């Protein structure tokens, strides 16, 4: 489980996002409030005050300029700018922000009948009021919101903590450590709600069912291995004894030979199924195996089985490939692929080439189409008009084994011109041949 997908981290990100949004809204609110105070209150009030003063001046020229706690007015001759206060000189009509002897002020300049009015508004008082009646309540509101978000985060964390503990416990379960798994910690998480208890009980029942299934699989594998090998051994010994006799005719000898081959194939198939039925690879006896020797051995077997066909079996190598695996597994993979190539080739050649960590098997048989390649790995699938008998499980079994042992496996079909099969062994060791003369055909019929 990636850390970015953990439930508690997602909950923490949601809490941080909530706090960030609240803070952003607060900052935007402060700027909007400052804009409203200056533009909607101060500027608007100064404009109305100037209009009111000039209206009174038109009625009574002796009307004095405004003079209050926050607003002071100055009237001068507009043409005599030298008589204006120094901080007001050169100011055009409109609104200006200045620093005056009383502090930061907003100055409104207006003209009427050759007279100029300067209205100086003390913005400090308004800002103090805005602080007391705006920012302080906003700060209190933010504290309440932050506290509520933190409390909600803690409550949510406590609510999902049993689920997180349950997930960690299930993750840490070792199904291979013991037959009796510690289900007590799963079934009763501390402080869990009814929904989590329902989930934990379902997991407990699931683990119990898995335990029973694994036990049945072990018993079946053990008993099947014994019960199948015993009669196969008897059949093989009996056929060998029959073939060793000199007083049997050719027909009986051919029948005994078929029985022996069928028993050998059945034994190999049984071993393959038992290997695939195992859950892990820890119980497989792995050795450092020479792939070249396995290929030579399987070529010899194919010569015996398909000796009556007009097929040339060619083998070439550029070096030795050493694979860490079970000899049975490697023999099953190589044998199935080679027998499959020989089975679908009536005349022509079957060549096996071993290069650096790669085995290529090419035949000149009937070939296979792209659509058939997609279906050929399915169990019990057989190529249409196949002349050889079989059950259609060879390539399916090979595919499962190569996937299990991380051996990339590819088939390239050329309908009417043959098939190319390539198996790669990425983790194998390669020893190149010092003598190029090894790159020759090994056998042919």
XYZ file of C-alpha atoms in Angstrom:
445
model
C 0.000 0.000 0.000
C 1.521 3.290 -1.088
C 1.804 5.904 1.640
C -0.031 8.470 -0.513
C -3.088 6.228 -0.489
C -3.267 5.618 3.256
C -6.524 6.609 4.869
C -5.032 8.610 7.735
C -2.835 10.593 5.330
C -5.830 11.393 3.167
C -7.711 12.518 6.268
C -4.765 14.733 7.261
C -4.652 16.253 3.766
C -8.376 16.973 3.988
C -7.831 18.743 7.327
C -4.921 20.813 5.979
C -6.940 21.693 2.870
C -9.822 22.839 5.046
C -7.530 25.044 7.148
C -5.933 26.486 3.996
C -9.332 27.339 2.514
C -10.466 28.999 5.746
C -7.246 31.038 5.884
C -7.529 32.037 2.230
C -11.123 33.156 2.753
C -10.039 35.180 5.795
C -7.247 36.930 3.865
C -9.583 37.719 0.967
C -12.155 38.994 3.454
C -9.623 41.355 5.054
C -8.666 42.833 1.676
C -12.316 43.222 0.692
C -13.077 44.905 4.019
C -10.164 47.325 3.563
C -11.389 48.135 0.057
C -14.940 48.676 1.308
C -13.785 50.950 4.147
C -11.690 53.131 1.855
C -13.770 53.249 -1.315
C -17.308 52.879 -0.048
C -17.032 54.698 3.270
C -14.171 57.216 3.285
C -14.103 58.264 -0.387
C -17.872 58.402 -0.662
C -18.171 60.363 2.591
C -15.534 62.902 1.500
C -17.219 63.466 -1.854
C -20.583 64.060 -0.207
C -18.966 66.348 2.394
C -17.291 68.442 -0.355
C -20.560 68.755 -2.285
C -22.372 69.803 0.870
C -19.708 72.432 1.726
C -19.741 74.043 -1.754
C -23.514 74.110 -1.684
C -23.426 75.994 1.627
C -20.689 78.295 0.245
C -22.905 79.271 -2.642
C -25.604 80.268 -0.149
C -23.344 81.803 2.492
C -19.778 82.650 1.447
C -18.815 82.897 5.119
C -19.522 79.204 5.771
C -16.486 77.817 7.623
C -14.644 74.725 6.490
C -15.480 71.447 8.309
C -13.577 70.896 11.534
C -14.305 67.707 13.486
C -12.372 65.011 15.297
C -11.761 63.012 12.117
C -12.283 65.608 9.368
C -10.558 68.998 8.893
C -11.123 71.295 5.932
C -8.896 74.000 4.434
C -10.054 76.605 1.875
C -7.525 78.540 -0.241
C -7.397 80.618 -3.386
C -6.882 78.129 -6.181
C -4.651 80.475 -8.165
C -2.265 81.183 -5.271
C -0.714 77.755 -4.715
C 2.158 79.319 -2.789
C -0.198 79.929 0.118
C -1.189 76.276 0.252
C 0.356 74.036 2.942
C 3.512 72.378 1.709
C 2.104 68.832 1.864
C -0.883 69.893 -0.301
C 1.002 71.741 -3.031
C 0.670 70.306 -6.508
C -2.170 67.969 -5.644
C -4.754 67.790 -8.437
C -8.454 67.390 -7.776
C -9.387 63.957 -6.484
C -8.481 61.514 -3.707
C -4.935 61.194 -2.355
C -3.269 59.181 0.411
C -0.819 61.339 2.373
C 1.133 61.302 5.584
C 0.278 64.443 7.519
C 1.285 65.663 10.987
C -1.720 63.758 12.404
C -0.691 60.516 10.721
C -1.909 58.665 7.647
C -4.722 60.618 6.043
C -6.967 60.610 3.009
C -7.081 64.030 1.310
C -9.939 65.073 -0.976
C -9.194 68.049 -3.287
C -11.982 69.955 -5.072
C -12.353 73.402 -6.782
C -15.311 75.788 -7.001
C -15.418 79.414 -8.238
C -11.654 79.876 -7.968
C -11.511 78.412 -4.502
C -9.842 75.108 -3.553
C -11.027 72.888 -0.709
C -8.765 70.386 1.017
C -10.641 67.848 3.164
C -8.233 65.864 5.362
C -9.707 62.690 6.815
C -7.900 60.948 9.685
C -7.928 57.294 8.505
C -6.245 56.017 11.669
C -9.415 56.314 13.714
C -11.416 54.390 11.138
C -8.768 51.691 10.902
C -8.737 51.365 14.674
C -12.494 50.953 14.653
C -12.232 48.434 11.834
C -9.652 46.525 13.854
C -11.772 46.458 16.990
C -15.082 45.726 15.315
C -13.869 43.754 12.283
C -10.536 42.029 12.671
C -10.965 41.020 16.303
C -14.308 39.266 15.653
C -12.776 37.733 12.532
C -9.841 36.414 14.554
C -12.217 34.944 17.138
C -14.240 33.350 14.343
C -11.088 31.847 12.820
C -10.077 30.429 16.186
C -13.494 28.818 16.514
C -13.323 27.419 12.968
C -9.785 26.097 13.419
C -10.729 24.495 16.720
C -13.833 22.925 15.187
C -11.795 21.576 12.266
C -9.182 20.129 14.629
C -11.843 18.492 16.799
C -13.513 17.053 13.684
C -10.150 15.722 12.504
C -9.464 14.031 15.837
C -12.955 12.529 15.975
C -12.641 11.247 12.403
C -9.188 9.866 13.202
C -10.545 7.969 16.182
C -13.394 6.707 14.038
C -11.148 5.235 11.352
C -8.289 4.127 13.614
C -9.850 0.659 14.166
C -10.136 0.274 10.397
C -6.488 1.291 9.953
C -5.407 -1.160 12.661
C -7.469 -3.873 11.000
C -5.887 -3.170 7.598
C -2.358 -3.247 9.068
C -3.066 -6.487 10.886
C -4.408 -8.144 7.741
C -1.394 -6.849 5.797
C 1.029 -8.321 8.327
C -0.626 -11.749 8.421
C 1.782 -14.488 7.373
C -0.318 -17.176 5.747
C 2.652 -19.533 5.554
C 3.908 -19.054 9.105
C 1.380 -21.276 10.823
C -1.764 -23.246 10.189
C -3.512 -21.422 13.040
C -3.642 -17.723 12.246
C -4.115 -15.211 15.111
C -7.702 -14.254 14.294
C -8.528 -12.813 17.694
C -6.948 -9.454 16.933
C -8.917 -9.264 13.697
C -12.340 -10.109 15.053
C -12.484 -7.532 17.870
C -10.691 -4.246 17.044
C -10.707 -1.893 20.015
C -13.291 0.882 19.813
C -14.632 -0.303 16.465
C -18.069 0.590 15.149
C -20.593 -1.993 14.014
C -19.590 -1.658 10.359
C -15.916 -2.333 11.118
C -16.864 -5.275 13.338
C -18.925 -6.694 10.478
C -15.936 -6.326 8.163
C -13.559 -7.931 10.662
C -15.891 -10.888 11.223
C -16.178 -11.367 7.455
C -12.372 -11.353 7.197
C -12.162 -13.889 9.998
C -14.536 -16.218 8.183
C -12.641 -15.690 4.939
C -9.307 -16.571 6.547
C -10.835 -19.684 8.079
C -12.148 -20.752 4.693
C -8.751 -20.096 3.111
C -7.083 -22.199 5.816
C -9.456 -25.077 5.148
C -8.961 -24.744 1.415
C -5.170 -24.738 1.756
C -5.321 -27.781 3.998
C -7.524 -29.634 1.512
C -5.140 -28.659 -1.283
C -2.160 -30.000 0.658
C -3.920 -33.263 1.410
C -5.018 -33.619 -2.216
C -1.537 -32.895 -3.541
C 0.096 -35.320 -1.128
C -2.348 -38.159 -1.728
C -2.586 -37.584 -5.475
C 1.185 -37.653 -5.785
C 1.298 -41.040 -4.074
C -1.782 -42.591 -5.657
C -0.867 -41.615 -9.221
C 2.813 -42.438 -9.114
C 2.318 -45.958 -7.813
C 0.236 -47.309 -10.738
C 2.327 -45.368 -13.257
C 5.459 -46.970 -11.879
C 3.864 -50.403 -12.203
C 2.845 -49.676 -15.812
C 6.335 -48.464 -16.705
C 8.047 -51.467 -15.142
C 5.618 -53.875 -16.791
C 6.102 -52.290 -20.212
C 9.882 -52.328 -19.807
C 9.801 -56.010 -18.884
C 7.565 -56.720 -21.869
C 9.881 -54.850 -24.228
C 12.874 -56.752 -22.831
C 11.430 -60.073 -23.984
C 12.576 -61.548 -27.275
C 9.565 -63.796 -27.886
C 7.037 -61.055 -28.726
C 6.010 -60.058 -32.212
C 6.389 -56.605 -33.740
C 2.755 -55.641 -33.127
C 2.969 -56.465 -29.426
C 6.283 -54.640 -29.136
C 4.791 -51.529 -30.764
C 1.843 -51.672 -28.377
C 4.141 -52.032 -25.366
C 6.237 -49.138 -26.621
C 3.118 -46.938 -26.875
C 2.104 -47.958 -23.352
C 5.541 -47.036 -22.036
C 5.497 -43.652 -23.789
C 1.981 -42.923 -22.542
C 2.985 -43.838 -18.985
C 6.047 -41.601 -19.220
C 3.943 -38.712 -20.563
C 1.346 -39.255 -17.862
C 4.026 -39.218 -15.169
C 5.482 -36.008 -16.553
C 2.034 -34.429 -16.802
C 1.275 -35.406 -13.220
C 4.524 -33.845 -12.029
C 3.702 -30.654 -13.901
C 0.231 -30.424 -12.388
C 1.588 -31.028 -8.892
C 4.208 -28.320 -9.375
C 1.592 -25.837 -10.558
C -0.688 -26.738 -7.649
C 1.919 -25.646 -5.115
C 1.453 -22.142 -3.735
C 5.099 -21.135 -3.594
C 8.455 -22.152 -4.983
C 10.165 -22.648 -1.630
C 9.625 -26.423 -1.677
C 11.050 -26.832 -5.190
C 14.564 -28.187 -5.330
C 16.398 -25.564 -7.356
C 19.715 -26.373 -8.965
C 22.150 -24.783 -11.355
C 21.035 -26.551 -14.514
C 22.581 -26.502 -17.961
C 19.814 -25.708 -20.430
C 21.860 -27.215 -23.252
C 21.863 -30.658 -21.611
C 18.102 -30.549 -21.089
C 17.619 -29.673 -24.770
C 19.885 -32.512 -25.932
C 18.011 -34.969 -23.744
C 14.649 -33.857 -25.107
C 15.959 -34.062 -28.685
C 16.894 -37.679 -28.049
C 13.389 -38.394 -26.750
C 11.819 -36.709 -29.777
C 13.981 -38.853 -32.078
C 12.562 -41.968 -30.454
C 8.959 -40.779 -30.523
C 8.893 -39.143 -33.964
C 11.546 -41.227 -35.695
C 9.082 -42.408 -38.318
C 8.520 -38.847 -39.588
C 10.559 -37.226 -42.324
C 11.855 -34.504 -39.985
C 15.379 -33.266 -39.426
C 16.120 -32.282 -35.831
C 18.804 -29.600 -35.743
C 20.487 -28.142 -32.688
C 22.804 -25.151 -32.519
C 24.313 -23.186 -29.684
C 26.536 -20.165 -29.188
C 27.351 -21.023 -25.598
C 26.152 -22.665 -22.402
C 23.127 -21.283 -20.555
C 22.871 -22.075 -16.833
C 19.449 -21.664 -15.247
C 18.633 -21.734 -11.530
C 15.467 -23.812 -11.413
C 14.007 -27.245 -10.848
C 15.209 -29.796 -13.422
C 11.669 -31.156 -13.745
C 10.221 -27.735 -14.504
C 12.797 -26.949 -17.173
C 12.436 -30.403 -18.736
C 8.640 -30.050 -18.862
C 8.853 -26.651 -20.583
C 11.484 -27.691 -23.138
C 9.923 -31.109 -23.750
C 6.425 -29.794 -24.365
C 7.632 -27.127 -26.786
C 9.798 -29.552 -28.758
C 7.161 -32.298 -28.917
C 4.595 -29.719 -29.985
C 6.892 -28.576 -32.825
C 7.492 -32.154 -33.978
C 3.823 -33.097 -33.693
C 2.687 -30.362 -36.083
C 5.469 -30.913 -38.627
C 4.915 -33.763 -41.091
C 8.077 -33.158 -43.072
C 10.802 -30.570 -43.003
C 12.849 -29.504 -40.022
C 12.667 -28.606 -36.347
C 15.616 -26.515 -35.201
C 16.593 -25.545 -31.672
C 18.995 -22.626 -31.245
C 20.439 -21.544 -27.890
C 21.940 -18.088 -27.786
C 22.663 -15.724 -24.910
C 19.903 -16.437 -22.325
C 17.464 -17.390 -25.089
C 16.089 -20.626 -26.553
C 14.461 -20.523 -30.005
C 12.507 -23.464 -31.431
C 11.533 -23.147 -35.084
C 9.638 -25.652 -37.227
C 8.450 -25.832 -40.828
C 5.038 -27.242 -39.965
C 1.503 -26.023 -40.560
C 2.079 -22.766 -38.701
C -0.435 -20.829 -36.666
C -2.407 -17.627 -37.208
C -2.516 -14.601 -34.922
C -6.052 -15.449 -33.804
C -4.973 -18.966 -32.899
C -1.983 -17.629 -30.953
C -4.377 -15.722 -28.680
C -6.377 -18.895 -27.992
C -3.576 -21.449 -27.936
C -2.730 -20.718 -24.283
C -6.256 -21.616 -23.177
C -6.695 -25.012 -21.582
C -7.986 -27.810 -23.852
C -7.619 -25.715 -27.003
C -6.340 -27.584 -30.053
C -5.457 -26.212 -33.459
C -8.156 -27.077 -36.027
C -7.380 -30.110 -38.229
C -4.661 -31.255 -35.842
C -3.461 -34.719 -36.839
C -1.736 -35.577 -33.585
C -3.749 -36.794 -30.611
C -3.719 -34.775 -27.421
C -5.756 -32.870 -24.908
C -4.696 -29.305 -25.677
C -3.133 -28.550 -22.295
C 0.576 -28.558 -23.193
C 1.016 -24.900 -24.163
C -1.372 -23.760 -21.438
C 0.769 -25.569 -18.884
C 3.999 -24.203 -20.391
C 2.614 -20.666 -20.296
C 1.712 -20.991 -16.615
C 5.172 -22.299 -15.782
C 7.051 -19.636 -17.730
C 4.919 -16.917 -16.135
C 5.530 -18.369 -12.695
C 9.307 -18.493 -13.090
C 9.557 -15.178 -14.986
C 10.672 -16.635 -18.303
C 9.201 -14.459 -21.113
C 7.558 -16.693 -23.699
C 6.533 -15.639 -27.227
C 5.069 -17.410 -30.261
C 5.334 -16.122 -33.826
C 3.145 -17.895 -36.354
C 3.467 -18.131 -40.112
C 0.481 -20.091 -41.455
C 1.700 -22.688 -43.927
C 5.362 -21.946 -43.213
C 5.902 -22.964 -39.599
C 6.085 -21.527 -36.118
C 8.782 -19.813 -34.065
C 8.788 -20.126 -30.268
C 11.182 -18.073 -28.148
C 11.779 -18.447 -24.413
C 14.066 -16.018 -22.598
C 15.820 -16.620 -19.283
C 16.685 -13.119 -17.986
C 18.452 -14.299 -14.827
C 20.446 -17.118 -16.399
C 24.236 -17.297 -16.680
C 25.792 -17.453 -20.129
C 29.161 -18.941 -21.058
C 30.023 -18.282 -24.724
C 31.642 -21.084 -26.688
C 35.342 -20.696 -27.273
C 35.187 -23.063 -30.246
C 32.831 -21.850 -33.010
C 32.631 -25.450 -34.308
C 30.034 -26.150 -31.591
C 27.531 -24.254 -33.729
C 26.577 -27.332 -35.792
C 23.601 -29.615 -36.170
C 23.465 -32.198 -33.389
C 20.981 -34.692 -34.766
C 18.842 -35.380 -37.783
C 16.423 -38.041 -38.976
